[in-house]
PDB file of C-alpha atoms in Angstrom:
ATOM      1  CA  ASP A   1      90.617 -89.062  -0.262  1.00 64.00           C
ATOM      2  CA  ALA A   2      87.515 -89.067   1.885  1.00 63.00           C
ATOM      3  CA  MET A   3      84.597 -90.180  -0.192  1.00 92.00           C
ATOM      4  CA  VAL A   4      81.279 -91.936  -0.653  1.00 95.00           C
ATOM      5  CA  ILE A   5      81.535 -95.273  -2.454  1.00 96.00           C
ATOM      6  CA  GLN A   6      78.696 -97.239  -3.994  1.00 96.00           C
ATOM      7  CA  ASN A   7      78.826-100.820  -5.178  1.00 92.00           C
ATOM      8  CA  PRO A   8      78.101-102.060  -7.665  1.00 93.00           C
ATOM      9  CA  ARG A   9      77.953 -99.207 -10.164  1.00 94.00           C
ATOM     10  CA  TYR A  10      75.619-101.242 -12.378  1.00 95.00           C
ATOM     11  CA  GLN A  11      73.258-103.926 -11.159  1.00 96.00           C
ATOM     12  CA  VAL A  12      70.975-106.110 -13.249  1.00 96.00           C
ATOM     13  CA  THR A  13      68.310-108.181 -11.538  1.00 95.00           C
ATOM     14  CA  GLN A  14      65.249-110.122 -12.544  1.00 96.00           C
ATOM     15  CA  PHE A  15      61.701-109.131 -11.802  1.00 96.00           C
ATOM     16  CA  GLY A  16      60.948-110.165  -8.215  1.00 96.00           C
ATOM     17  CA  LYS A  17      64.503-111.206  -7.362  1.00 96.00           C
ATOM     18  CA  PRO A  18      65.810-109.462  -4.214  1.00 96.00           C
ATOM     19  CA  VAL A  19      68.742-107.153  -4.663  1.00 97.00           C
ATOM     20  CA  THR A  20      71.022-105.292  -2.258  1.00 97.00           C
ATOM     21  CA  LEU A  21      72.933-102.121  -3.032  1.00 97.00           C
ATOM     22  CA  SER A  22      75.732-100.951  -0.796  1.00 97.00           C
ATOM     23  CA  CYS A  23      77.187 -97.629   0.232  1.00 97.00           C
ATOM     24  CA  SER A  24      80.240 -96.872   2.300  1.00 97.00           C
ATOM     25  CA  GLN A  25      81.781 -93.624   3.426  1.00 96.00           C
ATOM     26  CA  THR A  26      85.129 -92.516   4.774  1.00 94.00           C
ATOM     27  CA  LEU A  27      83.850 -89.089   5.815  1.00 91.00           C
ATOM     28  CA  ASN A  28      82.664 -90.231   9.255  1.00 92.00           C
ATOM     29  CA  HIS A  29      79.373 -88.437   8.713  1.00 93.00           C
ATOM     30  CA  ASN A  30      76.433 -88.988  11.038  1.00 93.00           C
ATOM     31  CA  VAL A  31      73.746 -89.012   8.405  1.00 94.00           C
ATOM     32  CA  MET A  32      73.369 -91.344   5.417  1.00 96.00           C
ATOM     33  CA  TYR A  33      70.656 -91.065   2.776  1.00 95.00           C
ATOM     34  CA  TRP A  34      69.254 -93.147  -0.052  1.00 97.00           C
ATOM     35  CA  TYR A  35      67.714 -91.462  -3.076  1.00 96.00           C
ATOM     36  CA  GLN A  36      66.043 -92.836  -6.173  1.00 95.00           C
ATOM     37  CA  GLN A  37      66.482 -90.931  -9.400  1.00 92.00           C
ATOM     38  CA  LYS A  38      64.685 -91.705 -12.623  1.00 91.00           C
ATOM     39  CA  SER A  39      65.605 -90.162 -15.933  1.00 82.00           C
ATOM     40  CA  SER A  40      65.100 -86.406 -16.155  1.00 73.00           C
ATOM     41  CA  GLN A  41      63.646 -86.258 -12.659  1.00 85.00           C
ATOM     42  CA  ALA A  42      64.840 -84.840  -9.383  1.00 88.00           C
ATOM     43  CA  PRO A  43      66.385 -87.263  -6.894  1.00 91.00           C
ATOM     44  CA  LYS A  44      63.696 -88.590  -4.571  1.00 92.00           C
ATOM     45  CA  LEU A  45      64.577 -89.268  -0.946  1.00 93.00           C
ATOM     46  CA  LEU A  46      63.654 -92.796   0.137  1.00 96.00           C
ATOM     47  CA  PHE A  47      64.953 -92.750   3.719  1.00 93.00           C
ATOM     48  CA  HIS A  48      67.843 -91.632   5.855  1.00 93.00           C
ATOM     49  CA  TYR A  49      69.726 -92.659   8.966  1.00 95.00           C
ATOM     50  CA  TYR A  50      70.708 -90.156  11.608  1.00 92.00           C
ATOM     51  CA  ASP A  51      73.314 -92.275  13.353  1.00 93.00           C
ATOM     52  CA  LYS A  52      71.289 -95.427  14.060  1.00 93.00           C
ATOM     53  CA  ASP A  53      67.900 -93.740  13.884  1.00 93.00           C
ATOM     54  CA  PHE A  54      66.022 -94.749  10.755  1.00 94.00           C
ATOM     55  CA  ASN A  55      63.728 -92.214   9.082  1.00 92.00           C
ATOM     56  CA  ASN A  56      61.453 -93.452   6.344  1.00 93.00           C
ATOM     57  CA  GLU A  57      59.743 -91.111   3.889  1.00 92.00           C
ATOM     58  CA  ALA A  58      55.976 -91.457   3.951  1.00 91.00           C
ATOM     59  CA  ASP A  59      55.707 -92.410   0.293  1.00 91.00           C
ATOM     60  CA  THR A  60      58.585 -94.905   0.188  1.00 95.00           C
ATOM     61  CA  PRO A  61      57.157 -98.307  -0.801  1.00 94.00           C
ATOM     62  CA  ASP A  62      57.430-101.175   1.699  1.00 94.00           C
ATOM     63  CA  ASN A  63      59.431-103.003  -0.939  1.00 95.00           C
ATOM     64  CA  PHE A  64      62.396-100.828  -0.003  1.00 97.00           C
ATOM     65  CA  GLN A  65      64.307-101.488   3.197  1.00 96.00           C
ATOM     66  CA  SER A  66      67.586-100.242   4.593  1.00 96.00           C
ATOM     67  CA  ARG A  67      70.240-101.326   7.072  1.00 96.00           C
ATOM     68  CA  ARG A  68      73.070 -99.408   8.661  1.00 97.00           C
ATOM     69  CA  PRO A  69      75.265-101.861  10.577  1.00 96.00           C
ATOM     70  CA  ASN A  70      77.853 -99.223  11.460  1.00 95.00           C
ATOM     71  CA  THR A  71      78.787 -95.600  10.786  1.00 94.00           C
ATOM     72  CA  SER A  72      80.563 -96.397   7.540  1.00 96.00           C
ATOM     73  CA  PHE A  73      78.107 -98.679   5.757  1.00 97.00           C
ATOM     74  CA  CYS A  74      74.524 -98.456   4.640  1.00 97.00           C
ATOM     75  CA  PHE A  75      72.556-100.925   2.498  1.00 97.00           C
ATOM     76  CA  LEU A  76      69.459-100.596   0.362  1.00 97.00           C
ATOM     77  CA  ASP A  77      67.444-103.800   0.029  1.00 97.00           C
ATOM     78  CA  ILE A  78      64.761-104.108  -2.624  1.00 97.00           C
ATOM     79  CA  ARG A  79      62.761-107.164  -1.675  1.00 96.00           C
ATOM     80  CA  SER A  80      60.857-107.761  -4.892  1.00 96.00           C
ATOM     81  CA  PRO A  81      62.003-105.422  -7.639  1.00 96.00           C
ATOM     82  CA  GLY A  82      59.451-104.420 -10.213  1.00 96.00           C
ATOM     83  CA  LEU A  83      60.034-102.871 -13.619  1.00 95.00           C
ATOM     84  CA  GLY A  84      59.172 -99.497 -12.122  1.00 95.00           C
ATOM     85  CA  ASP A  85      62.085 -99.764  -9.709  1.00 97.00           C
ATOM     86  CA  ALA A  86      64.639 -99.451 -12.482  1.00 96.00           C
ATOM     87  CA  ALA A  87      66.482 -96.240 -11.673  1.00 96.00           C
ATOM     88  CA  MET A  88      69.706 -94.710 -10.446  1.00 94.00           C
ATOM     89  CA  TYR A  89      70.088 -95.143  -6.700  1.00 96.00           C
ATOM     90  CA  LEU A  90      72.144 -92.510  -4.978  1.00 96.00           C
ATOM     91  CA  CYS A  91      73.691 -92.646  -1.540  1.00 97.00           C
ATOM     92  CA  ALA A  92      74.632 -89.419   0.225  1.00 95.00           C
ATOM     93  CA  THR A  93      76.151 -88.483   3.553  1.00 95.00           C
ATOM     94  CA  SER A  94      76.334 -85.380   5.687  1.00 92.00           C
ATOM     95  CA  ARG A  95      77.229 -84.147   9.118  1.00 89.00           C
ATOM     96  CA  VAL A  96      74.212 -83.128  11.143  1.00 76.00           C
ATOM     97  CA  THR A  97      73.784 -79.671   9.686  1.00 69.00           C
ATOM     98  CA  ASP A  98      75.922 -79.644   6.615  1.00 76.00           C
ATOM     99  CA  THR A  99      76.040 -80.223   2.888  1.00 87.00           C
ATOM    100  CA  GLN A 100      75.167 -83.657   1.512  1.00 91.00           C
ATOM    101  CA  TYR A 101      77.860 -85.433  -0.474  1.00 92.00           C
ATOM    102  CA  PHE A 102      76.806 -88.010  -3.009  1.00 94.00           C
ATOM    103  CA  GLY A 103      78.317 -91.233  -4.206  1.00 95.00           C
ATOM    104  CA  PRO A 104      78.529 -92.094  -7.911  1.00 93.00           C
ATOM    105  CA  GLY A 105      75.260 -94.013  -7.838  1.00 94.00           C
ATOM    106  CA  THR A 106      74.169 -97.538  -8.790  1.00 96.00           C
ATOM    107  CA  ARG A 107      72.205 -97.958 -11.998  1.00 95.00           C
ATOM    108  CA  LEU A 108      69.629-100.707 -11.438  1.00 96.00           C
ATOM    109  CA  THR A 109      68.119-102.556 -14.379  1.00 96.00           C
ATOM    110  CA  VAL A 110      65.170-104.902 -13.832  1.00 96.00           C
ATOM    111  CA  LEU A 111      64.559-107.527 -16.505  1.00 95.00           C
TER     112      LEU A 111
ATOM    113  CA  ASP B   1      53.390 -79.957  -4.947  1.00 66.00           C
ATOM    114  CA  GLN B   2      56.765 -78.942  -6.267  1.00 77.00           C
ATOM    115  CA  GLN B   3      58.472 -76.792  -3.669  1.00 91.00           C
ATOM    116  CA  VAL B   4      61.607 -76.205  -5.740  1.00 95.00           C
ATOM    117  CA  LYS B   5      61.277 -75.455  -9.428  1.00 95.00           C
ATOM    118  CA  GLN B   6      63.740 -75.080 -12.226  1.00 96.00           C
ATOM    119  CA  ASN B   7      61.598 -73.869 -15.079  1.00 92.00           C
ATOM    120  CA  SER B   8      64.209 -74.184 -17.800  1.00 95.00           C
ATOM    121  CA  PRO B   9      64.894 -77.827 -18.655  1.00 94.00           C
ATOM    122  CA  SER B  10      67.805 -76.813 -20.848  1.00 96.00           C
ATOM    123  CA  LEU B  11      70.129 -73.900 -21.542  1.00 97.00           C
ATOM    124  CA  SER B  12      72.715 -73.403 -24.252  1.00 98.00           C
ATOM    125  CA  VAL B  13      75.528 -70.883 -23.822  1.00 98.00           C
ATOM    126  CA  GLN B  14      78.578 -70.001 -25.848  1.00 97.00           C
ATOM    127  CA  GLU B  15      81.966 -70.732 -24.346  1.00 97.00           C
ATOM    128  CA  GLY B  16      83.355 -67.707 -22.527  1.00 97.00           C
ATOM    129  CA  ARG B  17      79.947 -66.158 -21.920  1.00 97.00           C
ATOM    130  CA  ILE B  18      77.977 -66.090 -18.690  1.00 98.00           C
ATOM    131  CA  SER B  19      75.615 -68.951 -17.838  1.00 98.00           C
ATOM    132  CA  ILE B  20      72.693 -68.098 -15.575  1.00 98.00           C
ATOM    133  CA  LEU B  21      70.636 -70.912 -14.102  1.00 98.00           C
ATOM    134  CA  ASN B  22      67.483 -70.067 -12.204  1.00 98.00           C
ATOM    135  CA  CYS B  23      65.550 -71.697  -9.412  1.00 97.00           C
ATOM    136  CA  ASP B  24      62.330 -70.736  -7.616  1.00 97.00           C
ATOM    137  CA  TYR B  25      60.989 -72.059  -4.347  1.00 97.00           C
ATOM    138  CA  THR B  26      57.712 -71.795  -2.515  1.00 95.00           C
ATOM    139  CA  ASN B  27      58.525 -72.802   1.060  1.00 92.00           C
ATOM    140  CA  SER B  28      59.537 -69.746   3.101  1.00 92.00           C
ATOM    141  CA  MET B  29      60.963 -72.056   5.778  1.00 91.00           C
ATOM    142  CA  PHE B  30      63.885 -73.038   3.547  1.00 93.00           C
ATOM    143  CA  ASP B  31      67.071 -71.589   4.991  1.00 92.00           C
ATOM    144  CA  TYR B  32      69.842 -73.320   3.097  1.00 93.00           C
ATOM    145  CA  PHE B  33      70.227 -73.604  -0.649  1.00 95.00           C
ATOM    146  CA  LEU B  34      72.647 -75.616  -2.733  1.00 95.00           C
ATOM    147  CA  TRP B  35      73.608 -76.206  -6.323  1.00 97.00           C
ATOM    148  CA  TYR B  36      74.762 -79.591  -7.546  1.00 96.00           C
ATOM    149  CA  LYS B  37      76.270 -80.521 -10.876  1.00 96.00           C
ATOM    150  CA  LYS B  38      75.665 -83.926 -12.402  1.00 92.00           C
ATOM    151  CA  TYR B  39      77.415 -85.639 -15.267  1.00 91.00           C
ATOM    152  CA  PRO B  40      75.768 -88.647 -16.963  1.00 85.00           C
ATOM    153  CA  ALA B  41      76.123 -91.914 -15.042  1.00 79.00           C
ATOM    154  CA  GLU B  42      77.593 -90.124 -12.010  1.00 84.00           C
ATOM    155  CA  GLY B  43      76.210 -88.887  -8.717  1.00 89.00           C
ATOM    156  CA  PRO B  44      75.561 -85.180  -8.114  1.00 92.00           C
ATOM    157  CA  THR B  45      78.627 -83.180  -7.142  1.00 93.00           C
ATOM    158  CA  PHE B  46      78.247 -80.344  -4.664  1.00 93.00           C
ATOM    159  CA  LEU B  47      79.054 -77.021  -6.282  1.00 96.00           C
ATOM    160  CA  ILE B  48      78.138 -74.117  -4.043  1.00 96.00           C
ATOM    161  CA  SER B  49      75.690 -73.234  -1.284  1.00 94.00           C
ATOM    162  CA  ILE B  50      74.168 -70.212   0.380  1.00 95.00           C
ATOM    163  CA  SER B  51      72.527 -69.618   3.713  1.00 93.00           C
ATOM    164  CA  SER B  52      69.376 -67.552   3.933  1.00 93.00           C
ATOM    165  CA  ILE B  53      71.228 -64.917   5.951  1.00 94.00           C
ATOM    166  CA  LYS B  54      73.232 -64.038   2.854  1.00 96.00           C
ATOM    167  CA  ASP B  55      72.255 -62.825  -0.574  1.00 96.00           C
ATOM    168  CA  LYS B  56      75.412 -63.757  -2.433  1.00 97.00           C
ATOM    169  CA  ASN B  57      78.136 -66.356  -2.256  1.00 97.00           C
ATOM    170  CA  GLU B  58      81.039 -66.599  -4.627  1.00 97.00           C
ATOM    171  CA  ASP B  59      83.510 -69.388  -5.332  1.00 96.00           C
ATOM    172  CA  GLY B  60      85.804 -68.849  -8.281  1.00 97.00           C
ATOM    173  CA  ARG B  61      83.754 -68.798 -11.465  1.00 97.00           C
ATOM    174  CA  PHE B  62      80.569 -69.671  -9.606  1.00 98.00           C
ATOM    175  CA  THR B  63      78.313 -67.202  -7.818  1.00 98.00           C
ATOM    176  CA  VAL B  64      74.967 -67.940  -6.236  1.00 98.00           C
ATOM    177  CA  PHE B  65      72.475 -65.143  -5.635  1.00 98.00           C
ATOM    178  CA  LEU B  66      69.522 -65.413  -3.284  1.00 98.00           C
ATOM    179  CA  ASN B  67      66.486 -63.140  -3.407  1.00 97.00           C
ATOM    180  CA  LYS B  68      64.387 -64.120  -0.422  1.00 96.00           C
ATOM    181  CA  SER B  69      61.539 -61.737  -1.121  1.00 96.00           C
ATOM    182  CA  ALA B  70      61.116 -63.243  -4.583  1.00 97.00           C
ATOM    183  CA  LYS B  71      61.931 -66.769  -3.359  1.00 97.00           C
ATOM    184  CA  HIS B  72      64.414 -67.035  -6.164  1.00 97.00           C
ATOM    185  CA  LEU B  73      68.012 -68.097  -6.469  1.00 97.00           C
ATOM    186  CA  SER B  74      70.343 -68.165  -9.397  1.00 98.00           C
ATOM    187  CA  LEU B  75      73.718 -69.623 -10.259  1.00 98.00           C
ATOM    188  CA  HIS B  76      76.075 -67.584 -12.416  1.00 98.00           C
ATOM    189  CA  ILE B  77      79.004 -69.237 -14.142  1.00 98.00           C
ATOM    190  CA  VAL B  78      81.488 -66.890 -15.744  1.00 97.00           C
ATOM    191  CA  PRO B  79      83.266 -67.500 -17.966  1.00 97.00           C
ATOM    192  CA  SER B  80      81.511 -70.683 -19.102  1.00 98.00           C
ATOM    193  CA  GLN B  81      83.762 -73.563 -20.132  1.00 97.00           C
ATOM    194  CA  PRO B  82      83.018 -76.762 -22.087  1.00 96.00           C
ATOM    195  CA  GLY B  83      83.537 -78.817 -18.911  1.00 95.00           C
ATOM    196  CA  ASP B  84      80.595 -76.989 -17.363  1.00 97.00           C
ATOM    197  CA  SER B  85      78.227 -78.895 -19.642  1.00 97.00           C
ATOM    198  CA  ALA B  86      76.148 -80.984 -17.242  1.00 96.00           C
ATOM    199  CA  VAL B  87      72.776 -81.091 -15.499  1.00 95.00           C
ATOM    200  CA  TYR B  88      72.515 -78.598 -12.641  1.00 97.00           C
ATOM    201  CA  PHE B  89      70.166 -79.198  -9.722  1.00 96.00           C
ATOM    202  CA  CYS B  90      69.224 -76.629  -7.151  1.00 96.00           C
ATOM    203  CA  ALA B  91      68.176 -77.922  -3.755  1.00 95.00           C
ATOM    204  CA  ALA B  92      66.808 -76.416  -0.570  1.00 94.00           C
ATOM    205  CA  SER B  93      66.470 -77.475   3.041  1.00 90.00           C
ATOM    206  CA  SER B  94      64.865 -76.130   6.191  1.00 86.00           C
ATOM    207  CA  GLY B  95      67.370 -77.169   8.778  1.00 72.00           C
ATOM    208  CA  ALA B  96      66.044 -80.710   9.049  1.00 60.00           C
ATOM    209  CA  GLN B  97      68.621 -81.817   6.520  1.00 65.00           C
ATOM    210  CA  LYS B  98      66.048 -83.119   4.089  1.00 82.00           C
ATOM    211  CA  LEU B  99      66.944 -81.704   0.704  1.00 88.00           C
ATOM    212  CA  VAL B 100      64.238 -80.860  -1.787  1.00 91.00           C
ATOM    213  CA  PHE B 101      65.559 -80.887  -5.331  1.00 93.00           C
ATOM    214  CA  GLY B 102      64.474 -79.077  -8.432  1.00 94.00           C
ATOM    215  CA  GLN B 103      64.004 -80.958 -11.705  1.00 93.00           C
ATOM    216  CA  GLY B 104      67.364 -79.910 -13.069  1.00 95.00           C
ATOM    217  CA  THR B 105      68.570 -77.774 -15.980  1.00 97.00           C
ATOM    218  CA  ARG B 106      70.772 -79.259 -18.666  1.00 96.00           C
ATOM    219  CA  LEU B 107      73.506 -76.751 -19.504  1.00 97.00           C
ATOM    220  CA  THR B 108      75.345 -77.076 -22.799  1.00 98.00           C
ATOM    221  CA  ILE B 109      78.403 -74.942 -23.459  1.00 97.00           C
ATOM    222  CA  ASN B 110      79.062 -74.503 -27.156  1.00 95.00           C
ATOM    223  CA  PRO B 111      82.590 -73.887 -28.471  1.00 90.00           C
TER     224      PRO B 111
END
């Protein structure tokens, strides 16, 4: 089945220790997104890639970076996680003008 | 500035009855609206969408209604089933593929 896969599902890191979350897709979609969702809040878009073009949201902290080495994979790098970065991180994909499909998410805990 | 609002944080409905989830938006440029369903510890799952050129879209037990003049959309689930218990997010976009999410409504279906 075509899908969006996120690894790991649960990630624990220490305060200030860099962490990388990964997302892969078998849908061959042009666009990949990273969202942050905290409890009882709406998902918040961090950035997205339209093919290789990177689009950062204005209020995304510099601490968050992303890489898309190919169509199938996209990574979220948090350079120095703080306690406030503990959240669910959601990856989504879409064709250019179509519905976004989400992965299962990675729950990040910062100790 | 919350462009998409779900004013009811929670809703409780008896099994077999109709569930109606509501969503209001402020940006008249939105032209595509979606509903997502989210179970705990999982990513949002696409449920149903509607384009601004329509006022109704139906898919099995799920119907979305759009009232552009009131900037209001609603999701009807009939009949409601226990498996429908989840958090429902409405989302809107304006063709640029950036989704704006509401805060979510937690739906509980009681036996």
